[in-house]
mmCIF file of C-alpha atoms and ligand atoms in Angstrom:
data_model
loop_
_atom_site.group_PDB
_atom_site.id
_atom_site.type_symbol
_atom_site.label_atom_id
_atom_site.label_comp_id
_atom_site.label_asym_id
_atom_site.label_seq_id
_atom_site.Cartn_x
_atom_site.Cartn_y
_atom_site.Cartn_z
ATOM 1 C CA MET A 19 -2.601 71.540 -25.836
ATOM 2 C CA GLN A 20 -3.278 72.436 -22.626
ATOM 3 C CA GLU A 21 -6.982 71.921 -23.701
ATOM 4 C CA ILE A 22 -5.933 68.246 -23.937
ATOM 5 C CA PHE A 23 -4.622 68.025 -20.450
ATOM 6 C CA ASP A 24 -7.220 69.388 -19.137
ATOM 7 C CA LYS A 25 -9.669 67.830 -21.060
ATOM 8 C CA ALA A 26 -7.601 63.894 -19.219
ATOM 9 C CA ASN A 27 -7.285 65.594 -15.706
ATOM 10 C CA ALA A 28 -11.342 66.823 -15.620
ATOM 11 C CA VAL A 29 -11.704 62.964 -16.857
ATOM 12 C CA LEU A 30 -9.419 61.783 -13.680
ATOM 13 C CA ALA A 31 -11.441 63.629 -11.528
ATOM 14 C CA ALA A 32 -14.521 62.344 -12.453
ATOM 15 C CA ILE A 33 -13.550 58.326 -12.274
ATOM 16 C CA ASN A 34 -12.519 59.819 -8.429
ATOM 17 C CA ASP A 35 -15.579 61.609 -7.354
ATOM 18 C CA ALA A 36 -17.877 58.559 -9.509
ATOM 19 C CA LYS A 37 -20.237 57.047 -7.096
ATOM 20 C CA PRO A 38 -22.100 54.445 -8.982
ATOM 21 C CA ALA A 39 -24.455 53.191 -5.579
ATOM 22 C CA THR A 40 -26.729 50.736 -8.273
ATOM 23 C CA ALA A 41 -25.707 47.599 -9.776
ATOM 24 C CA GLU A 42 -26.866 49.388 -13.335
ATOM 25 C CA GLU A 43 -25.024 52.574 -12.316
ATOM 26 C CA LEU A 44 -21.725 50.867 -11.941
ATOM 27 C CA GLU A 45 -22.092 48.904 -15.296
ATOM 28 C CA ALA A 46 -22.527 52.159 -16.747
ATOM 29 C CA PHE A 47 -19.364 53.580 -15.227
ATOM 30 C CA ARG A 48 -17.785 49.998 -16.720
ATOM 31 C CA ILE A 49 -19.023 50.470 -19.969
ATOM 32 C CA GLN A 50 -17.841 54.448 -20.491
ATOM 33 C CA TYR A 51 -14.405 54.420 -18.900
ATOM 34 C CA LEU A 52 -13.468 50.543 -19.561
ATOM 35 C CA GLY A 53 -15.593 49.388 -22.173
ATOM 36 C CA SER A 54 -14.351 48.635 -25.656
ATOM 37 C CA LYS A 55 -15.374 52.231 -26.992
ATOM 38 C CA ASN A 56 -14.342 53.879 -23.370
ATOM 39 C CA VAL A 57 -13.488 58.110 -23.167
ATOM 40 C CA LEU A 58 -9.787 56.885 -22.294
ATOM 41 C CA LYS A 59 -9.267 55.310 -25.814
ATOM 42 C CA ASP A 60 -10.550 59.067 -27.170
ATOM 43 C CA LEU A 61 -8.213 60.916 -24.923
ATOM 44 C CA PHE A 62 -5.337 58.571 -26.430
ATOM 45 C CA GLY A 63 -6.233 59.542 -29.740
ATOM 46 C CA ALA A 64 -5.593 62.859 -28.941
ATOM 47 C CA MET A 65 -1.549 62.520 -27.959
ATOM 48 C CA ALA A 66 -1.325 62.188 -31.709
ATOM 49 C CA GLN A 67 -1.687 65.858 -31.903
ATOM 50 C CA LEU A 68 1.187 66.700 -28.912
ATOM 51 C CA PRO A 69 4.624 67.883 -29.402
ATOM 52 C CA GLY A 70 7.069 65.034 -28.724
ATOM 53 C CA ASP A 71 8.555 66.441 -25.505
ATOM 54 C CA ARG A 72 5.288 66.209 -23.655
ATOM 55 C CA LYS A 73 4.206 63.086 -25.254
ATOM 56 C CA LYS A 74 5.820 61.003 -22.031
ATOM 57 C CA GLU A 75 3.861 63.208 -19.353
ATOM 58 C CA TYR A 76 0.810 62.481 -21.362
ATOM 59 C CA GLY A 77 1.311 59.028 -21.979
ATOM 60 C CA GLN A 78 2.098 58.626 -17.592
ATOM 61 C CA LEU A 79 -1.476 60.749 -17.191
ATOM 62 C CA MET A 80 -2.704 58.602 -19.585
ATOM 63 C CA ASN A 81 -1.414 55.482 -17.341
ATOM 64 C CA THR A 82 -2.626 56.941 -14.344
ATOM 65 C CA LEU A 83 -6.160 57.419 -16.010
ATOM 66 C CA LYS A 84 -6.960 53.807 -16.549
ATOM 67 C CA ALA A 85 -5.449 52.516 -13.652
ATOM 68 C CA ALA A 86 -7.829 54.500 -11.445
ATOM 69 C CA ALA A 87 -10.482 53.366 -13.772
ATOM 70 C CA GLU A 88 -9.402 49.846 -13.195
ATOM 71 C CA ALA A 89 -8.912 50.111 -8.731
ATOM 72 C CA LYS A 90 -12.283 52.295 -8.495
ATOM 73 C CA TYR A 91 -14.566 49.167 -10.558
ATOM 74 C CA GLU A 92 -12.864 46.375 -8.671
ATOM 75 C CA GLU A 93 -13.161 48.047 -5.874
ATOM 76 C CA LEU A 94 -16.748 48.504 -5.803
ATOM 77 C CA LYS A 95 -17.646 45.012 -7.650
ATOM 78 C CA ASN A 96 -16.222 43.799 -4.578
ATOM 79 C CA SER A 97 -17.700 45.467 -2.010
ATOM 80 C CA GLY A 98 -21.054 44.629 -2.905
ATOM 81 C CA GLY A 99 -21.449 45.273 -6.827
ATOM 82 C CA GLY A 100 -22.387 48.940 -6.432
ATOM 83 C CA ASP A 101 -25.412 47.932 -5.451
ATOM 84 C CA ARG A 102 -26.556 50.113 -2.369
ATOM 85 C CA LYS A 103 -29.978 47.697 -1.998
ATOM 86 C CA ALA A 104 -27.327 44.678 -1.197
ATOM 87 C CA LYS A 105 -25.392 46.550 1.424
ATOM 88 C CA THR A 106 -28.486 47.688 3.558
ATOM 89 C CA GLU A 107 -30.249 44.561 2.949
ATOM 90 C CA ILE A 108 -31.452 42.493 6.192
ATOM 91 C CA PRO A 109 -30.421 38.885 5.951
ATOM 92 C CA ASP A 110 -32.930 36.259 6.428
ATOM 93 C CA LEU A 111 -32.227 35.290 9.799
ATOM 94 C CA SER A 112 -34.444 32.534 10.118
ATOM 95 C CA ALA A 113 -32.581 30.679 7.799
ATOM 96 C CA PRO A 114 -30.716 27.246 8.307
ATOM 97 C CA GLY A 115 -27.522 27.753 9.371
ATOM 98 C CA TYR A 116 -24.258 26.441 7.120
ATOM 99 C CA SER A 117 -23.725 22.760 8.740
ATOM 100 C CA LEU A 118 -19.759 21.916 9.458
ATOM 101 C CA PRO A 119 -18.300 19.262 8.941
ATOM 102 C CA LEU A 120 -17.487 16.938 12.025
ATOM 103 C CA GLY A 121 -14.999 14.528 12.330
ATOM 104 C CA SER A 122 -15.080 11.115 14.502
ATOM 105 C CA ARG A 123 -13.398 9.296 16.778
ATOM 106 C CA HIS A 124 -11.295 6.206 15.068
ATOM 107 C CA PRO A 125 -12.812 2.991 15.934
ATOM 108 C CA ILE A 126 -9.687 1.958 17.703
ATOM 109 C CA SER A 127 -10.241 4.864 19.954
ATOM 110 C CA ILE A 128 -14.047 4.479 20.492
ATOM 111 C CA VAL A 129 -13.044 0.592 21.494
ATOM 112 C CA LYS A 130 -10.114 1.735 24.100
ATOM 113 C CA ASN A 131 -12.737 4.347 25.541
ATOM 114 C CA LYS A 132 -15.238 2.004 25.940
ATOM 115 C CA MET A 133 -12.612 -1.034 27.473
ATOM 116 C CA ILE A 134 -11.030 1.952 30.289
ATOM 117 C CA GLU A 135 -15.062 2.792 30.685
ATOM 118 C CA ILE A 136 -16.137 -0.784 31.774
ATOM 119 C CA PHE A 137 -13.612 -1.782 33.618
ATOM 120 C CA ALA A 138 -13.171 1.290 35.590
ATOM 121 C CA ARG A 139 -16.668 -0.068 36.926
ATOM 122 C CA ILE A 140 -14.966 -2.420 38.561
ATOM 123 C CA GLY A 141 -11.975 -0.382 40.157
ATOM 124 C CA PHE A 142 -9.675 -0.017 37.450
ATOM 125 C CA THR A 143 -7.316 2.869 36.672
ATOM 126 C CA VAL A 144 -5.430 3.701 34.134
ATOM 127 C CA ALA A 145 -2.108 4.004 33.377
ATOM 128 C CA GLU A 146 0.524 4.391 30.919
ATOM 129 C CA GLY A 147 4.448 3.912 29.969
ATOM 130 C CA PRO A 148 6.757 4.688 27.211
ATOM 131 C CA GLU A 149 6.719 2.888 24.109
ATOM 132 C CA VAL A 150 10.248 3.122 23.962
ATOM 133 C CA GLU A 151 11.503 0.102 26.390
ATOM 134 C CA ASP A 152 14.278 -1.509 27.628
ATOM 135 C CA ASP A 153 14.963 -5.120 27.513
ATOM 136 C CA TRP A 154 14.410 -5.405 31.619
ATOM 137 C CA HIS A 155 10.802 -4.363 31.563
ATOM 138 C CA ASN A 156 9.804 -5.824 27.627
ATOM 139 C CA PHE A 157 11.965 -9.196 28.183
ATOM 140 C CA THR A 158 13.983 -10.004 31.226
ATOM 141 C CA ALA A 159 11.731 -8.800 33.895
ATOM 142 C CA LEU A 160 8.874 -10.229 33.066
ATOM 143 C CA GLY A 161 10.823 -14.469 33.327
ATOM 144 C CA THR A 162 12.284 -13.891 29.509
ATOM 145 C CA PRO A 163 15.972 -13.315 29.426
ATOM 146 C CA LYS A 164 18.247 -13.327 26.501
ATOM 147 C CA ASP A 165 18.886 -16.515 25.467
ATOM 148 C CA HIS A 166 15.379 -17.546 27.067
ATOM 149 C CA PRO A 167 13.578 -19.483 23.419
ATOM 150 C CA ALA A 168 9.660 -17.576 24.132
ATOM 151 C CA ARG A 169 11.812 -14.423 22.810
ATOM 152 C CA ASP A 170 11.096 -16.038 19.217
ATOM 153 C CA MET A 171 7.670 -15.155 19.821
ATOM 154 C CA GLN A 172 7.830 -11.783 19.228
ATOM 155 C CA ASP A 173 9.770 -10.013 16.093
ATOM 156 C CA THR A 174 11.338 -7.098 17.900
ATOM 157 C CA PHE A 175 12.605 -4.037 16.400
ATOM 158 C CA TYR A 176 15.837 -3.372 18.538
ATOM 159 C CA ILE A 177 17.306 0.368 18.408
ATOM 160 C CA SER A 178 20.140 -0.457 19.660
ATOM 161 C CA GLU A 179 23.350 -2.352 18.376
ATOM 162 C CA ASP A 180 23.989 -4.000 22.296
ATOM 163 C CA LYS A 181 19.632 -4.708 22.077
ATOM 164 C CA HIS A 182 19.321 -3.311 25.182
ATOM 165 C CA TRP A 183 16.747 -0.504 23.637
ATOM 166 C CA LEU A 184 13.465 -1.768 21.547
ATOM 167 C CA LEU A 185 10.507 -0.719 20.921
ATOM 168 C CA ARG A 186 8.051 -2.296 22.989
ATOM 169 C CA THR A 187 6.708 -5.551 22.097
ATOM 170 C CA HIS A 188 3.471 -5.508 24.186
ATOM 171 C CA THR A 189 1.912 -3.360 27.010
ATOM 172 C CA SER A 190 3.023 -6.086 29.245
ATOM 173 C CA SER A 191 6.380 -4.144 29.716
ATOM 174 C CA VAL A 192 3.926 -1.377 31.832
ATOM 175 C CA GLN A 193 3.346 -3.846 34.597
ATOM 176 C CA VAL A 194 6.779 -4.113 35.547
ATOM 177 C CA ARG A 195 7.085 -0.305 36.031
ATOM 178 C CA MET A 196 3.911 -0.441 37.960
ATOM 179 C CA MET A 197 4.593 -3.054 39.910
ATOM 180 C CA GLU A 198 8.532 -1.910 40.356
ATOM 181 C CA THR A 199 6.775 1.424 41.739
ATOM 182 C CA GLN A 200 3.471 1.186 43.287
ATOM 183 C CA LYS A 201 2.609 -1.286 46.523
ATOM 184 C CA PRO A 202 0.245 -3.181 46.210
ATOM 185 C CA PRO A 203 -3.286 -4.038 46.044
ATOM 186 C CA LEU A 204 -2.687 -2.670 42.591
ATOM 187 C CA ARG A 205 -5.452 -2.350 39.857
ATOM 188 C CA MET A 206 -4.945 -0.672 36.278
ATOM 189 C CA ILE A 207 -5.411 -1.358 33.214
ATOM 190 C CA MET A 208 -2.741 -0.178 31.167
ATOM 191 C CA PRO A 209 -3.293 0.734 27.145
ATOM 192 C CA GLY A 210 -0.952 1.597 24.485
ATOM 193 C CA ARG A 211 0.704 1.552 20.945
ATOM 194 C CA VAL A 212 2.861 -1.887 20.553
ATOM 195 C CA TYR A 213 5.771 -2.546 17.984
ATOM 196 C CA ARG A 214 6.333 -5.996 16.107
ATOM 197 C CA ASN A 215 8.294 -6.763 13.277
ATOM 198 C CA GLU A 216 6.143 -8.619 10.799
ATOM 199 C CA THR A 217 5.084 -8.538 7.553
ATOM 200 C CA ILE A 218 2.414 -6.333 7.321
ATOM 201 C CA SER A 219 -1.260 -8.053 6.130
ATOM 202 C CA ALA A 220 -4.913 -8.207 6.701
ATOM 203 C CA ARG A 221 -4.271 -10.111 9.709
ATOM 204 C CA ALA A 222 -0.934 -8.554 11.063
ATOM 205 C CA HIS A 223 0.669 -4.930 11.233
ATOM 206 C CA CYS A 224 4.318 -3.491 12.309
ATOM 207 C CA THR A 225 2.207 -1.576 14.807
ATOM 208 C CA PHE A 226 -0.581 -2.557 16.581
ATOM 209 C CA HIS A 227 -3.073 -1.605 20.525
ATOM 210 C CA GLN A 228 -3.686 -3.271 23.811
ATOM 211 C CA VAL A 229 -4.628 -3.346 26.702
ATOM 212 C CA GLU A 230 -3.015 -4.823 29.796
ATOM 213 C CA GLY A 231 -4.854 -5.526 33.016
ATOM 214 C CA LEU A 232 -2.681 -6.215 36.017
ATOM 215 C CA TYR A 233 -4.545 -6.759 39.092
ATOM 216 C CA ILE A 234 -2.186 -7.134 42.939
ATOM 217 C CA ASP A 235 -4.046 -7.826 46.553
ATOM 218 C CA GLU A 236 -3.813 -10.955 49.014
ATOM 219 C CA ASN A 237 -5.137 -13.676 47.723
ATOM 220 C CA VAL A 238 -6.491 -12.779 44.001
ATOM 221 C CA SER A 239 -7.047 -16.161 42.239
ATOM 222 C CA PHE A 240 -7.557 -17.879 38.871
ATOM 223 C CA ALA A 241 -11.591 -17.465 39.892
ATOM 224 C CA ASP A 242 -11.502 -13.868 40.120
ATOM 225 C CA LEU A 243 -9.576 -13.994 36.780
ATOM 226 C CA LYS A 244 -12.375 -15.282 35.036
ATOM 227 C CA GLN A 245 -14.893 -13.305 36.721
ATOM 228 C CA ALA A 246 -13.485 -10.279 35.504
ATOM 229 C CA MET A 247 -12.824 -11.723 32.117
ATOM 230 C CA TYR A 248 -16.612 -13.040 31.660
ATOM 231 C CA TYR A 249 -17.831 -9.506 33.015
ATOM 232 C CA PHE A 250 -15.592 -7.346 30.314
ATOM 233 C CA ALA A 251 -16.955 -9.744 27.533
ATOM 234 C CA GLN A 252 -20.716 -9.547 28.333
ATOM 235 C CA GLU A 253 -20.251 -5.175 28.603
ATOM 236 C CA MET A 254 -18.452 -5.558 25.110
ATOM 237 C CA PHE A 255 -19.928 -8.282 23.050
ATOM 238 C CA GLY A 256 -23.783 -8.582 24.754
ATOM 239 C CA ARG A 257 -25.384 -10.498 27.747
ATOM 240 C CA ASP A 258 -25.413 -13.732 26.134
ATOM 241 C CA THR A 259 -21.775 -14.202 25.614
ATOM 242 C CA GLN A 260 -19.625 -17.332 26.730
ATOM 243 C CA ILE A 261 -16.244 -17.500 27.814
ATOM 244 C CA ARG A 262 -13.817 -20.390 27.236
ATOM 245 C CA PHE A 263 -10.277 -20.638 28.412
ATOM 246 C CA ARG A 264 -7.231 -23.037 27.019
ATOM 247 C CA PRO A 265 -4.457 -23.626 28.293
ATOM 248 C CA SER A 266 -1.716 -21.945 26.693
ATOM 249 C CA PHE A 267 1.917 -20.279 27.283
ATOM 250 C CA PHE A 268 3.469 -17.193 28.872
ATOM 251 C CA PRO A 269 6.814 -16.645 30.047
ATOM 252 C CA PHE A 270 5.309 -14.193 32.757
ATOM 253 C CA THR A 271 1.897 -16.009 33.774
ATOM 254 C CA GLU A 272 1.821 -19.716 35.400
ATOM 255 C CA PRO A 273 -0.566 -21.164 34.818
ATOM 256 C CA SER A 274 -1.452 -19.425 31.500
ATOM 257 C CA ALA A 275 -4.534 -18.731 29.323
ATOM 258 C CA GLU A 276 -5.955 -18.401 26.391
ATOM 259 C CA MET A 277 -9.234 -16.873 25.965
ATOM 260 C CA ASP A 278 -12.007 -17.436 24.288
ATOM 261 C CA ILE A 279 -15.730 -15.719 23.273
ATOM 262 C CA SER A 280 -18.634 -17.376 21.689
ATOM 263 C CA CYS A 281 -18.675 -15.885 18.535
ATOM 264 C CA PHE A 282 -21.330 -13.306 18.800
ATOM 265 C CA ILE A 283 -22.027 -12.947 14.949
ATOM 266 C CA CYS A 284 -23.345 -16.397 14.765
ATOM 267 C CA GLY A 285 -24.145 -17.285 18.547
ATOM 268 C CA GLY A 286 -22.194 -20.020 18.459
ATOM 269 C CA THR A 287 -23.364 -21.906 16.062
ATOM 270 C CA GLY A 288 -20.768 -21.385 13.355
ATOM 271 C CA CYS A 289 -20.093 -18.783 10.851
ATOM 272 C CA ALA A 290 -17.071 -17.805 8.381
ATOM 273 C CA VAL A 291 -16.010 -15.015 11.488
ATOM 274 C CA CYS A 292 -15.219 -18.162 13.641
ATOM 275 C CA LYS A 293 -14.715 -20.552 11.087
ATOM 276 C CA HIS A 294 -17.639 -22.524 12.089
ATOM 277 C CA SER A 295 -15.789 -23.238 15.539
ATOM 278 C CA GLY A 296 -18.563 -21.170 17.192
ATOM 279 C CA TRP A 297 -15.311 -18.894 19.590
ATOM 280 C CA VAL A 298 -13.065 -16.551 18.682
ATOM 281 C CA GLU A 299 -10.078 -16.070 20.283
ATOM 282 C CA ILE A 300 -9.320 -12.296 22.031
ATOM 283 C CA GLY A 301 -6.473 -12.055 24.469
ATOM 284 C CA GLY A 302 -3.902 -14.224 27.015
ATOM 285 C CA CYS A 303 -4.242 -13.872 30.477
ATOM 286 C CA GLY A 304 -2.878 -15.980 33.744
ATOM 287 C CA MET A 305 -1.818 -15.502 37.794
ATOM 288 C CA VAL A 306 1.475 -13.733 37.626
ATOM 289 C CA ASP A 307 4.436 -15.872 37.928
ATOM 290 C CA PRO A 308 5.691 -15.312 41.367
ATOM 291 C CA HIS A 309 9.122 -14.732 39.930
ATOM 292 C CA VAL A 310 7.964 -11.564 38.007
ATOM 293 C CA LEU A 311 6.387 -10.448 41.407
ATOM 294 C CA GLU A 312 10.058 -11.216 42.921
ATOM 295 C CA ASN A 313 11.708 -9.034 39.994
ATOM 296 C CA CYS A 314 9.263 -6.182 40.901
ATOM 297 C CA LYS A 315 10.014 -6.725 45.034
ATOM 298 C CA ILE A 316 6.423 -7.737 45.840
ATOM 299 C CA ASP A 317 6.454 -10.570 48.082
ATOM 300 C CA PRO A 318 5.464 -13.443 46.590
ATOM 301 C CA ALA A 319 3.996 -15.390 49.665
ATOM 302 C CA LYS A 320 2.086 -12.534 50.899
ATOM 303 C CA TYR A 321 1.196 -11.687 47.249
ATOM 304 C CA SER A 322 -0.836 -12.953 44.244
ATOM 305 C CA GLY A 323 -2.400 -11.523 40.908
ATOM 306 C CA TYR A 324 -3.545 -11.807 37.658
ATOM 307 C CA ALA A 325 -3.035 -10.371 34.801
ATOM 308 C CA PHE A 326 -4.284 -10.036 31.014
ATOM 309 C CA GLY A 327 -3.807 -8.930 27.816
ATOM 310 C CA MET A 328 -5.983 -7.967 24.493
ATOM 311 C CA GLY A 329 -5.376 -6.590 21.330
ATOM 312 C CA ILE A 330 -7.940 -3.319 20.442
ATOM 313 C CA GLU A 331 -7.855 -4.019 16.716
ATOM 314 C CA ARG A 332 -8.733 -7.559 17.229
ATOM 315 C CA ILE A 333 -11.775 -6.520 19.468
ATOM 316 C CA THR A 334 -12.483 -3.698 17.084
ATOM 317 C CA MET A 335 -12.272 -6.217 14.058
ATOM 318 C CA LEU A 336 -14.604 -8.735 15.449
ATOM 319 C CA LYS A 337 -16.854 -5.584 17.295
ATOM 320 C CA TYR A 338 -17.412 -3.687 13.827
ATOM 321 C CA GLN A 339 -17.272 -6.912 11.324
ATOM 322 C CA ILE A 340 -13.530 -5.513 10.246
ATOM 323 C CA ASN A 341 -11.565 -7.673 7.957
ATOM 324 C CA ASP A 342 -8.766 -6.191 6.910
ATOM 325 C CA LEU A 343 -5.996 -4.792 9.618
ATOM 326 C CA ARG A 344 -4.543 -2.508 7.758
ATOM 327 C CA LEU A 345 -7.477 -0.204 7.287
ATOM 328 C CA PHE A 346 -7.316 0.496 10.638
ATOM 329 C CA PHE A 347 -4.157 2.729 9.508
ATOM 330 C CA GLU A 348 -4.952 4.119 6.166
ATOM 331 C CA ASN A 349 -7.110 6.930 7.609
ATOM 332 C CA ASP A 350 -9.321 6.899 4.706
ATOM 333 C CA VAL A 351 -12.530 8.825 5.412
ATOM 334 C CA ARG A 352 -14.761 6.198 4.131
ATOM 335 C CA LEU A 353 -14.051 4.136 6.775
ATOM 336 C CA LEU A 354 -14.084 6.601 9.484
ATOM 337 C CA LYS A 355 -17.339 7.923 8.861
ATOM 338 C CA GLN A 356 -19.219 5.027 9.177
ATOM 339 C CA PHE A 357 -17.932 5.709 13.293
ATOM 340 C CA GLU A 358 -19.462 8.997 13.603
ATOM 341 C CA SER A 359 -22.191 8.313 15.432
ATOM 342 C CA ALA A 360 -20.593 5.452 17.355
ATOM 343 C CA LEU A 361 -19.041 8.050 19.979
HETATM 344 N N1 DAH B 11 2.480 -9.906 26.392
HETATM 345 C C1 DAH B 11 1.080 -10.609 25.748
HETATM 346 C C2 DAH B 11 1.255 -11.144 24.149
HETATM 347 O O1 DAH B 11 1.564 -9.860 24.064
HETATM 348 C C3 DAH B 11 -0.689 -11.344 25.865
HETATM 349 C C4 DAH B 11 -0.682 -11.214 27.413
HETATM 350 C C5 DAH B 11 -0.979 -12.628 27.880
HETATM 351 C C6 DAH B 11 -0.526 -10.289 28.642
HETATM 352 C C7 DAH B 11 -0.725 -13.447 29.145
HETATM 353 C C8 DAH B 11 -0.542 -10.999 30.081
HETATM 354 C C9 DAH B 11 -1.161 -12.100 29.959
HETATM 355 O O2 DAH B 11 -0.757 -9.686 30.459
HETATM 356 O O3 DAH B 11 -1.273 -12.116 31.317
HETATM 357 O O4 DAH B 11 1.053 -11.678 23.738
#
């Protein structure tokens, strides 16, 4: 009886001492202790010869043996298959490294940064304001009190019952904040996200981005506005780009205009992008209304200024010929990957 136990303990010691060094030796270990005709099976067979009171003890020893063989095998396999050669071999240091997938900037960020860079060159700094706004900054200070019909121009998301708090419908609210807190001269652009309660389609979304521009100083004229816009259009869309202004209305500018650029796709001869007119609209602008200056405690007798607002999505769609606004918000890598080289 003791012989049977001794034999099993000897096998356990052999398992613990085994040091298979090559892949072949590891395989031999596997066949010997874990294969279909392994040593342990013979030892199990000997259990029948034991008296009942030692069977349990022997069974436990068998389990220990099996677990030891399995653990040893796993450990050696994971640490290089028992192959001494693989462990000591020097890797090929001249082999090319693994290439890491690189992300890319979103097209909206690319165009926003480009706009910041273009305006920075003519002295515009960057300012930002909150997306949750109050009525004063988004509407009232900008010449649009509560019952003014121009409020219908923008479908507002109100976030308080009394309509005091809202999600800003345009970045013009930041103009007010800047004029209230800083003294002229002011020359800044204000990029940011805006919100409107619109049905989502290829041409409209409930959230999008604008860049607001503001220049306040003594003797600022409409000619200055035109020159800044002309410079911007050429830097953004190419040297051949022409601009034109159409009379328009905004409650915060007087006079107000809508600005078009000559269609850079067809060069003005007419195509699907410009709907065969040769021109595409890129934003609104005008001379800051004296009432707005007064609302912000700036003396309209001393100072004048111009302002403009452009949609970043709109400019991006034109520049990269993207025909569905929704693509900007889906983050489909098939779209984003196309901008890897545009960084
Ligand atoms: N806030 C206007 C809009 O969202 C755009 C705009 C027009 C901004 C004229 C201006 C401006 O600063 O002068 O439709």
